PDB file of C-alpha atoms and ligand atoms in Angstrom:
ATOM      1  CA  MET A   1      24.399  18.046  -5.976  1.00 96.00           C
ATOM      2  CA  ILE A   2      23.780  14.293  -5.860  1.00 98.00           C
ATOM      3  CA  ILE A   3      20.421  12.866  -6.868  1.00 98.00           C
ATOM      4  CA  ALA A   4      20.247   9.167  -6.006  1.00 98.00           C
ATOM      5  CA  MET A   5      17.627   6.729  -7.268  1.00 98.00           C
ATOM      6  CA  ASP A   6      17.042   3.090  -6.503  1.00 98.00           C
ATOM      7  CA  GLY A   7      14.407   0.637  -7.598  1.00 98.00           C
ATOM      8  CA  PRO A   8      13.828  -2.847  -8.966  1.00 97.00           C
ATOM      9  CA  ALA A   9      14.561  -4.009 -12.516  1.00 92.00           C
ATOM     10  CA  GLY A  10      12.270  -2.444 -15.093  1.00 90.00           C
ATOM     11  CA  CYS A  11      10.782   0.244 -12.789  1.00 94.00           C
ATOM     12  CA  GLY A  12      11.702   3.044 -15.207  1.00 93.00           C
ATOM     13  CA  LYS A  13      14.421   4.665 -13.105  1.00 95.00           C
ATOM     14  CA  SER A  14      16.893   4.689 -16.025  1.00 94.00           C
ATOM     15  CA  THR A  15      14.369   6.484 -18.228  1.00 95.00           C
ATOM     16  CA  ILE A  16      13.711   9.111 -15.552  1.00 97.00           C
ATOM     17  CA  ALA A  17      17.402   9.502 -14.673  1.00 97.00           C
ATOM     18  CA  LYS A  18      18.348   9.941 -18.353  1.00 95.00           C
ATOM     19  CA  LEU A  19      15.582  12.522 -18.864  1.00 96.00           C
ATOM     20  CA  LEU A  20      16.769  14.423 -15.816  1.00 97.00           C
ATOM     21  CA  SER A  21      20.296  14.363 -17.137  1.00 96.00           C
ATOM     22  CA  GLN A  22      19.213  15.628 -20.582  1.00 95.00           C
ATOM     23  CA  ARG A  23      17.047  18.412 -19.159  1.00 96.00           C
ATOM     24  CA  THR A  24      19.260  19.574 -16.290  1.00 95.00           C
ATOM     25  CA  GLY A  25      22.771  18.817 -17.538  1.00 95.00           C
ATOM     26  CA  PHE A  26      23.515  16.627 -14.509  1.00 96.00           C
ATOM     27  CA  LEU A  27      25.885  13.769 -15.320  1.00 96.00           C
ATOM     28  CA  TYR A  28      24.015  10.445 -15.558  1.00 97.00           C
ATOM     29  CA  LEU A  29      25.664   7.535 -13.741  1.00 97.00           C
ATOM     30  CA  ASN A  30      24.183   4.065 -14.164  1.00 97.00           C
ATOM     31  CA  SER A  31      25.815   1.890 -11.493  1.00 98.00           C
ATOM     32  CA  GLY A  32      24.537  -1.373 -12.987  1.00 97.00           C
ATOM     33  CA  SER A  33      26.592  -0.601 -16.097  1.00 97.00           C
ATOM     34  CA  LEU A  34      29.801  -0.777 -14.037  1.00 98.00           C
ATOM     35  CA  TYR A  35      28.899  -4.302 -12.874  1.00 98.00           C
ATOM     36  CA  ARG A  36      28.094  -5.104 -16.481  1.00 97.00           C
ATOM     37  CA  ALA A  37      31.456  -3.726 -17.701  1.00 98.00           C
ATOM     38  CA  ILE A  38      33.349  -5.871 -15.187  1.00 98.00           C
ATOM     39  CA  SER A  39      31.281  -8.905 -16.255  1.00 98.00           C
ATOM     40  CA  TYR A  40      32.037  -8.137 -19.899  1.00 98.00           C
ATOM     41  CA  ALA A  41      35.781  -7.914 -19.216  1.00 98.00           C
ATOM     42  CA  ALA A  42      35.755 -11.164 -17.196  1.00 98.00           C
ATOM     43  CA  LEU A  43      33.937 -12.981 -20.015  1.00 98.00           C
ATOM     44  CA  GLY A  44      36.500 -11.649 -22.497  1.00 97.00           C
ATOM     45  CA  ARG A  45      39.274 -13.111 -20.347  1.00 98.00           C
ATOM     46  CA  SER A  46      37.422 -16.434 -20.000  1.00 98.00           C
ATOM     47  CA  ILE A  47      37.260 -16.157 -16.208  1.00 98.00           C
ATOM     48  CA  GLY A  48      34.697 -18.620 -14.826  1.00 95.00           C
ATOM     49  CA  ILE A  49      31.867 -17.176 -12.763  1.00 94.00           C
ATOM     50  CA  GLU A  50      32.807 -19.456  -9.836  1.00 95.00           C
ATOM     51  CA  ASP A  51      36.392 -18.115  -9.833  1.00 98.00           C
ATOM     52  CA  THR A  52      35.842 -15.301  -7.323  1.00 97.00           C
ATOM     53  CA  LYS A  53      39.544 -14.490  -6.991  1.00 98.00           C
ATOM     54  CA  GLY A  54      39.881 -14.340 -10.778  1.00 98.00           C
ATOM     55  CA  LEU A  55      36.899 -11.970 -10.946  1.00 98.00           C
ATOM     56  CA  ILE A  56      38.335  -9.707  -8.244  1.00 98.00           C
ATOM     57  CA  ASP A  57      41.795  -9.639  -9.874  1.00 98.00           C
ATOM     58  CA  CYS A  58      40.168  -8.843 -13.195  1.00 98.00           C
ATOM     59  CA  ALA A  59      38.096  -5.989 -11.701  1.00 98.00           C
ATOM     60  CA  ARG A  60      41.171  -4.563  -9.941  1.00 98.00           C
ATOM     61  CA  SER A  61      43.167  -4.557 -13.171  1.00 98.00           C
ATOM     62  CA  LEU A  62      40.611  -2.497 -15.084  1.00 98.00           C
ATOM     63  CA  SER A  63      40.473   1.219 -15.647  1.00 97.00           C
ATOM     64  CA  LEU A  64      36.778   2.075 -15.319  1.00 97.00           C
ATOM     65  CA  SER A  65      35.316   5.526 -15.758  1.00 96.00           C
ATOM     66  CA  TYR A  66      32.363   7.434 -17.183  1.00 95.00           C
ATOM     67  CA  GLY A  67      32.571   9.535 -20.351  1.00 92.00           C
ATOM     68  CA  ALA A  68      31.111  13.056 -20.460  1.00 86.00           C
ATOM     69  CA  ASP A  69      27.820  11.615 -21.767  1.00 85.00           C
ATOM     70  CA  GLY A  70      27.686   8.958 -19.041  1.00 88.00           C
ATOM     71  CA  ALA A  71      28.916   6.115 -21.293  1.00 94.00           C
ATOM     72  CA  ILE A  72      31.178   3.584 -19.606  1.00 97.00           C
ATOM     73  CA  LEU A  73      34.843   3.684 -20.580  1.00 97.00           C
ATOM     74  CA  LEU A  74      36.681   0.417 -20.049  1.00 97.00           C
ATOM     75  CA  ASP A  75      40.438   0.904 -20.410  1.00 94.00           C
ATOM     76  CA  GLY A  76      39.550   3.980 -22.472  1.00 92.00           C
ATOM     77  CA  ALA A  77      37.145   2.195 -24.869  1.00 95.00           C
ATOM     78  CA  ARG A  78      33.438   3.122 -24.897  1.00 96.00           C
ATOM     79  CA  LEU A  79      31.028   0.314 -24.127  1.00 96.00           C
ATOM     80  CA  ASN A  80      27.386   0.385 -25.101  1.00 91.00           C
ATOM     81  CA  GLU A  81      25.326  -2.521 -26.454  1.00 91.00           C
ATOM     82  CA  GLU A  82      28.019  -5.000 -25.328  1.00 93.00           C
ATOM     83  CA  LEU A  83      26.846  -4.370 -21.770  1.00 96.00           C
ATOM     84  CA  ARG A  84      23.305  -5.571 -22.494  1.00 90.00           C
ATOM     85  CA  SER A  85      24.243  -8.863 -24.207  1.00 91.00           C
ATOM     86  CA  ALA A  86      22.798 -12.227 -23.092  1.00 89.00           C
ATOM     87  CA  PRO A  87      26.184 -13.542 -21.831  1.00 94.00           C
ATOM     88  CA  VAL A  88      26.594 -10.437 -19.631  1.00 95.00           C
ATOM     89  CA  ASP A  89      22.974 -10.758 -18.417  1.00 90.00           C
ATOM     90  CA  ALA A  90      23.700 -14.350 -17.429  1.00 90.00           C
ATOM     91  CA  VAL A  91      26.625 -13.553 -15.101  1.00 93.00           C
ATOM     92  CA  VAL A  92      26.177  -9.981 -13.847  1.00 94.00           C
ATOM     93  CA  ALA A  93      24.065 -10.837 -10.778  1.00 92.00           C
ATOM     94  CA  GLN A  94      26.787 -13.156  -9.502  1.00 92.00           C
ATOM     95  CA  VAL A  95      29.550 -10.661 -10.304  1.00 96.00           C
ATOM     96  CA  SER A  96      27.673  -7.955  -8.387  1.00 95.00           C
ATOM     97  CA  ALA A  97      27.426 -10.237  -5.332  1.00 94.00           C
ATOM     98  CA  VAL A  98      31.211 -10.163  -4.731  1.00 96.00           C
ATOM     99  CA  SER A  99      31.964  -7.666  -1.927  1.00 96.00           C
ATOM    100  CA  GLU A 100      35.421  -6.659  -3.247  1.00 97.00           C
ATOM    101  CA  ILE A 101      33.870  -5.898  -6.627  1.00 98.00           C
ATOM    102  CA  ARG A 102      31.149  -3.808  -4.972  1.00 97.00           C
ATOM    103  CA  ALA A 103      33.868  -1.810  -3.206  1.00 98.00           C
ATOM    104  CA  ILE A 104      35.562  -1.098  -6.564  1.00 98.00           C
ATOM    105  CA  VAL A 105      32.288   0.028  -8.137  1.00 98.00           C
ATOM    106  CA  ASP A 106      31.373   2.189  -5.113  1.00 98.00           C
ATOM    107  CA  ASP A 107      34.768   3.855  -5.348  1.00 98.00           C
ATOM    108  CA  VAL A 108      34.397   4.670  -9.072  1.00 98.00           C
ATOM    109  CA  LEU A 109      30.948   6.148  -8.373  1.00 98.00           C
ATOM    110  CA  ARG A 110      32.061   8.273  -5.426  1.00 98.00           C
ATOM    111  CA  THR A 111      35.178   9.524  -7.217  1.00 97.00           C
ATOM    112  CA  THR A 112      33.166  10.426 -10.318  1.00 97.00           C
ATOM    113  CA  ALA A 113      30.438  12.195  -8.335  1.00 97.00           C
ATOM    114  CA  LYS A 114      32.801  14.236  -6.169  1.00 97.00           C
ATOM    115  CA  GLY A 115      32.191  17.968  -6.645  1.00 96.00           C
ATOM    116  CA  ARG A 116      29.775  17.479  -9.543  1.00 96.00           C
ATOM    117  CA  ASP A 117      26.071  17.524 -10.237  1.00 96.00           C
ATOM    118  CA  VAL A 118      25.078  13.903 -10.847  1.00 97.00           C
ATOM    119  CA  VAL A 119      22.024  11.707 -11.067  1.00 98.00           C
ATOM    120  CA  VAL A 120      22.995   8.202 -10.072  1.00 98.00           C
ATOM    121  CA  GLU A 121      20.820   5.094 -10.168  1.00 98.00           C
ATOM    122  CA  GLY A 122      20.972   1.473  -9.133  1.00 98.00           C
ATOM    123  CA  ARG A 123      20.012  -0.736  -6.194  1.00 97.00           C
ATOM    124  CA  ASP A 124      22.037   0.616  -3.273  1.00 98.00           C
ATOM    125  CA  MET A 125      22.669   4.238  -4.230  1.00 98.00           C
ATOM    126  CA  THR A 126      20.344   5.680  -1.556  1.00 98.00           C
ATOM    127  CA  THR A 127      21.385   3.213   1.149  1.00 98.00           C
ATOM    128  CA  VAL A 128      25.081   2.344   0.796  1.00 97.00           C
ATOM    129  CA  VAL A 129      26.904   4.427  -1.794  1.00 98.00           C
ATOM    130  CA  PHE A 130      25.309   7.871  -1.307  1.00 98.00           C
ATOM    131  CA  PRO A 131      23.277   7.681   1.919  1.00 98.00           C
ATOM    132  CA  ASP A 132      23.753  11.464   2.297  1.00 97.00           C
ATOM    133  CA  ALA A 133      22.688  12.352  -1.256  1.00 98.00           C
ATOM    134  CA  ASP A 134      20.855  15.686  -1.557  1.00 97.00           C
ATOM    135  CA  VAL A 135      17.698  14.043  -2.922  1.00 98.00           C
ATOM    136  CA  LYS A 136      16.840  10.344  -2.754  1.00 98.00           C
ATOM    137  CA  PHE A 137      14.145   8.470  -4.641  1.00 98.00           C
ATOM    138  CA  TYR A 138      12.867   4.915  -4.617  1.00 98.00           C
ATOM    139  CA  ILE A 139      11.093   4.267  -7.909  1.00 98.00           C
ATOM    140  CA  ASP A 140       8.736   1.308  -7.843  1.00 98.00           C
ATOM    141  CA  ALA A 141       6.042  -0.380  -9.948  1.00 98.00           C
ATOM    142  CA  SER A 142       4.184  -3.655  -9.627  1.00 97.00           C
ATOM    143  CA  VAL A 143       5.950  -6.676 -11.094  1.00 97.00           C
ATOM    144  CA  GLU A 144       3.114  -7.115 -13.620  1.00 97.00           C
ATOM    145  CA  GLU A 145       3.396  -3.500 -14.784  1.00 96.00           C
ATOM    146  CA  ARG A 146       7.188  -3.744 -15.124  1.00 96.00           C
ATOM    147  CA  ALA A 147       6.860  -6.929 -17.206  1.00 95.00           C
ATOM    148  CA  LYS A 148       4.156  -5.266 -19.338  1.00 94.00           C
ATOM    149  CA  ARG A 149       6.379  -2.246 -20.027  1.00 92.00           C
ATOM    150  CA  ARG A 150       9.304  -4.486 -21.015  1.00 89.00           C
ATOM    151  CA  PHE A 151       7.031  -6.567 -23.235  1.00 91.00           C
ATOM    152  CA  GLU A 152       5.601  -3.474 -24.934  1.00 90.00           C
ATOM    153  CA  GLN A 153       9.080  -2.111 -25.641  1.00 82.00           C
ATOM    154  CA  ARG A 154       9.459  -5.141 -27.952  1.00 74.00           C
ATOM    155  CA  SER A 155      13.182  -5.090 -27.278  1.00 71.00           C
ATOM    156  CA  THR A 156      13.080  -8.867 -26.789  1.00 72.00           C
ATOM    157  CA  SER A 157      11.369 -11.813 -28.452  1.00 83.00           C
ATOM    158  CA  LEU A 158      10.338 -13.252 -25.057  1.00 86.00           C
ATOM    159  CA  SER A 159       6.668 -13.716 -24.162  1.00 92.00           C
ATOM    160  CA  TYR A 160       5.030 -11.607 -21.426  1.00 94.00           C
ATOM    161  CA  GLU A 161       5.030 -14.663 -19.100  1.00 96.00           C
ATOM    162  CA  ALA A 162       8.751 -15.305 -19.675  1.00 93.00           C
ATOM    163  CA  ILE A 163       9.570 -11.647 -18.965  1.00 92.00           C
ATOM    164  CA  LEU A 164       7.414 -11.767 -15.805  1.00 95.00           C
ATOM    165  CA  ASP A 165       9.283 -14.863 -14.571  1.00 94.00           C
ATOM    166  CA  ASN A 166      12.620 -13.251 -15.340  1.00 90.00           C
ATOM    167  CA  ILE A 167      11.765 -10.041 -13.452  1.00 93.00           C
ATOM    168  CA  ARG A 168      10.468 -12.045 -10.462  1.00 95.00           C
ATOM    169  CA  MET A 169      13.753 -13.945 -10.379  1.00 91.00           C
ATOM    170  CA  ARG A 170      15.794 -10.741 -10.579  1.00 90.00           C
ATOM    171  CA  ASP A 171      13.742  -9.171  -7.756  1.00 94.00           C
ATOM    172  CA  GLU A 172      14.446 -12.206  -5.577  1.00 93.00           C
ATOM    173  CA  ILE A 173      18.201 -11.915  -6.172  1.00 92.00           C
ATOM    174  CA  ASP A 174      18.267  -8.109  -5.782  1.00 92.00           C
ATOM    175  CA  ARG A 175      16.320  -8.122  -2.505  1.00 94.00           C
ATOM    176  CA  ASN A 176      18.122 -11.025  -0.852  1.00 93.00           C
ATOM    177  CA  LYS A 177      21.725 -10.248  -1.700  1.00 91.00           C
ATOM    178  CA  ALA A 178      24.010 -10.397   1.360  1.00 93.00           C
ATOM    179  CA  ILE A 179      25.470  -6.977   0.519  1.00 93.00           C
ATOM    180  CA  GLY A 180      24.113  -4.145  -1.589  1.00 94.00           C
ATOM    181  CA  ALA A 181      20.589  -5.533  -1.456  1.00 96.00           C
ATOM    182  CA  LEU A 182      17.704  -3.449  -2.762  1.00 97.00           C
ATOM    183  CA  LYS A 183      16.038  -1.782   0.247  1.00 97.00           C
ATOM    184  CA  ILE A 184      13.730   1.173   0.752  1.00 97.00           C
ATOM    185  CA  ALA A 185      15.598   3.718   2.892  1.00 97.00           C
ATOM    186  CA  ASP A 186      13.517   5.625   5.481  1.00 96.00           C
ATOM    187  CA  ASP A 187      14.350   9.021   3.982  1.00 96.00           C
ATOM    188  CA  VAL A 188      13.576   8.391   0.293  1.00 98.00           C
ATOM    189  CA  LEU A 189      10.708   9.843  -1.668  1.00 98.00           C
ATOM    190  CA  TYR A 190       8.902   6.593  -2.539  1.00 98.00           C
ATOM    191  CA  LEU A 191       7.093   6.643  -5.867  1.00 98.00           C
ATOM    192  CA  ASP A 192       4.852   3.859  -7.106  1.00 97.00           C
ATOM    193  CA  THR A 193       4.756   4.571 -10.843  1.00 97.00           C
ATOM    194  CA  SER A 194       2.409   1.705 -11.807  1.00 96.00           C
ATOM    195  CA  ASP A 195      -0.363   4.118 -12.838  1.00 96.00           C
ATOM    196  CA  LEU A 196       1.764   7.080 -13.875  1.00 96.00           C
ATOM    197  CA  THR A 197       3.187   8.156 -17.241  1.00 95.00           C
ATOM    198  CA  ILE A 198       6.875   8.960 -17.641  1.00 94.00           C
ATOM    199  CA  GLU A 199       6.113  12.696 -17.751  1.00 96.00           C
ATOM    200  CA  GLN A 200       4.022  12.474 -14.567  1.00 97.00           C
ATOM    201  CA  VAL A 201       6.886  10.715 -12.755  1.00 97.00           C
ATOM    202  CA  TYR A 202       9.335  13.255 -14.151  1.00 97.00           C
ATOM    203  CA  GLU A 203       7.238  16.170 -12.872  1.00 98.00           C
ATOM    204  CA  ILE A 204       7.094  14.732  -9.337  1.00 98.00           C
ATOM    205  CA  VAL A 205      10.836  14.013  -9.305  1.00 98.00           C
ATOM    206  CA  TYR A 206      11.753  17.399 -10.759  1.00 97.00           C
ATOM    207  CA  SER A 207       9.515  19.336  -8.325  1.00 97.00           C
ATOM    208  CA  LYS A 208      11.156  17.576  -5.413  1.00 97.00           C
ATOM    209  CA  ILE A 209      14.620  18.491  -6.715  1.00 96.00           C
ATOM    210  CA  LEU A 210      13.599  22.140  -7.222  1.00 95.00           C
ATOM    211  CA  HIS A 211      12.173  22.225  -3.716  1.00 94.00           C
ATOM    212  CA  VAL A 212      15.436  20.890  -2.228  1.00 92.00           C
ATOM    213  CA  ARG A 213      17.554  23.309  -4.294  1.00 87.00           C
ATOM    214  CA  GLU A 214      15.657  26.368  -3.105  1.00 83.00           C
TER     215      GLU A 214
HETATM  216  O1   DC B   1      20.271  -2.331 -13.423  1.00 80.57           O
HETATM  217  P1   DC B   1      20.998  -3.434 -14.195  1.00 80.57           P
HETATM  218  O2   DC B   1      20.099  -4.528 -14.685  1.00 80.57           O
HETATM  219  O3   DC B   1      21.852  -2.910 -15.300  1.00 80.57           O
HETATM  220  O4   DC B   1      21.979  -4.085 -13.129  1.00 80.57           O
HETATM  221  C1   DC B   1      22.853  -5.125 -13.485  1.00 80.57           C
HETATM  222  C2   DC B   1      23.099  -6.020 -12.289  1.00 80.57           C
HETATM  223  O5   DC B   1      23.843  -5.349 -11.279  1.00 80.57           O
HETATM  224  C3   DC B   1      21.853  -6.583 -11.607  1.00 80.57           C
HETATM  225  O6   DC B   1      22.128  -7.950 -11.266  1.00 80.57           O
HETATM  226  C4   DC B   1      21.714  -5.762 -10.352  1.00 80.57           C
HETATM  227  C5   DC B   1      23.146  -5.392 -10.043  1.00 80.57           C
HETATM  228  N1   DC B   1      23.291  -4.066  -9.409  1.00 80.57           N
HETATM  229  C6   DC B   1      23.659  -4.019  -8.107  1.00 80.57           C
HETATM  230  O7   DC B   1      23.853  -5.070  -7.463  1.00 80.57           O
HETATM  231  N2   DC B   1      23.830  -2.818  -7.502  1.00 80.57           N
HETATM  232  C7   DC B   1      23.625  -1.683  -8.180  1.00 80.57           C
HETATM  233  N3   DC B   1      23.803  -0.514  -7.560  1.00 80.57           N
HETATM  234  C8   DC B   1      23.239  -1.713  -9.539  1.00 80.57           C
HETATM  235  C9   DC B   1      23.067  -2.940 -10.125  1.00 80.57           C
END
């Protein structure tokens, strides 16, 4: 069974997808982490962000997979915090805009998901990569609420205003990308989580999955 989730940065889809994975045993696949792993490898090889051919060659040369716990394995090595570093943040949007790199990522996702129970999240999971997924969700929240949640996590020293600006900028890039843009598919369950707790969102998502499984 494939559960696909899309939504903008900071909407809480990773939290919900991870919870689902922990409580159901479905494998958790974070597609953004694959773009981050390719960015990380390109930075390590000093490939400039404008060198599209260099980026594609780099991506093609990598062995990318998911570990049993959903961690990214790059040439067999587990990657974790490295994927969330400031240098990776600075280049990943541009790396994810390269069509050949999107094809590589889509292929890793489809190969990994084949014949398994997975919960996969990103920007184009419900539209491009798994349009026929068994259950599809679009998780949303207002930009102010997403910035507030990030700010309250205290995972960064940035002010609320700086986080808000950053999320607005990311939304702009995500929604206007030539390929793989963030869109709301007609057949998703759309959830605005602005006024909901994590457990409330989880309950709605889980009931929908149970309903489809029956
Ligand atoms: O969700 P995230 O912040 O880890 O995503 C990292 C980058 O990859 C971000 O620029 C959006 C992009 N991305 C994408 O283009 N398509 C996806 N399916 C997932 C992420």
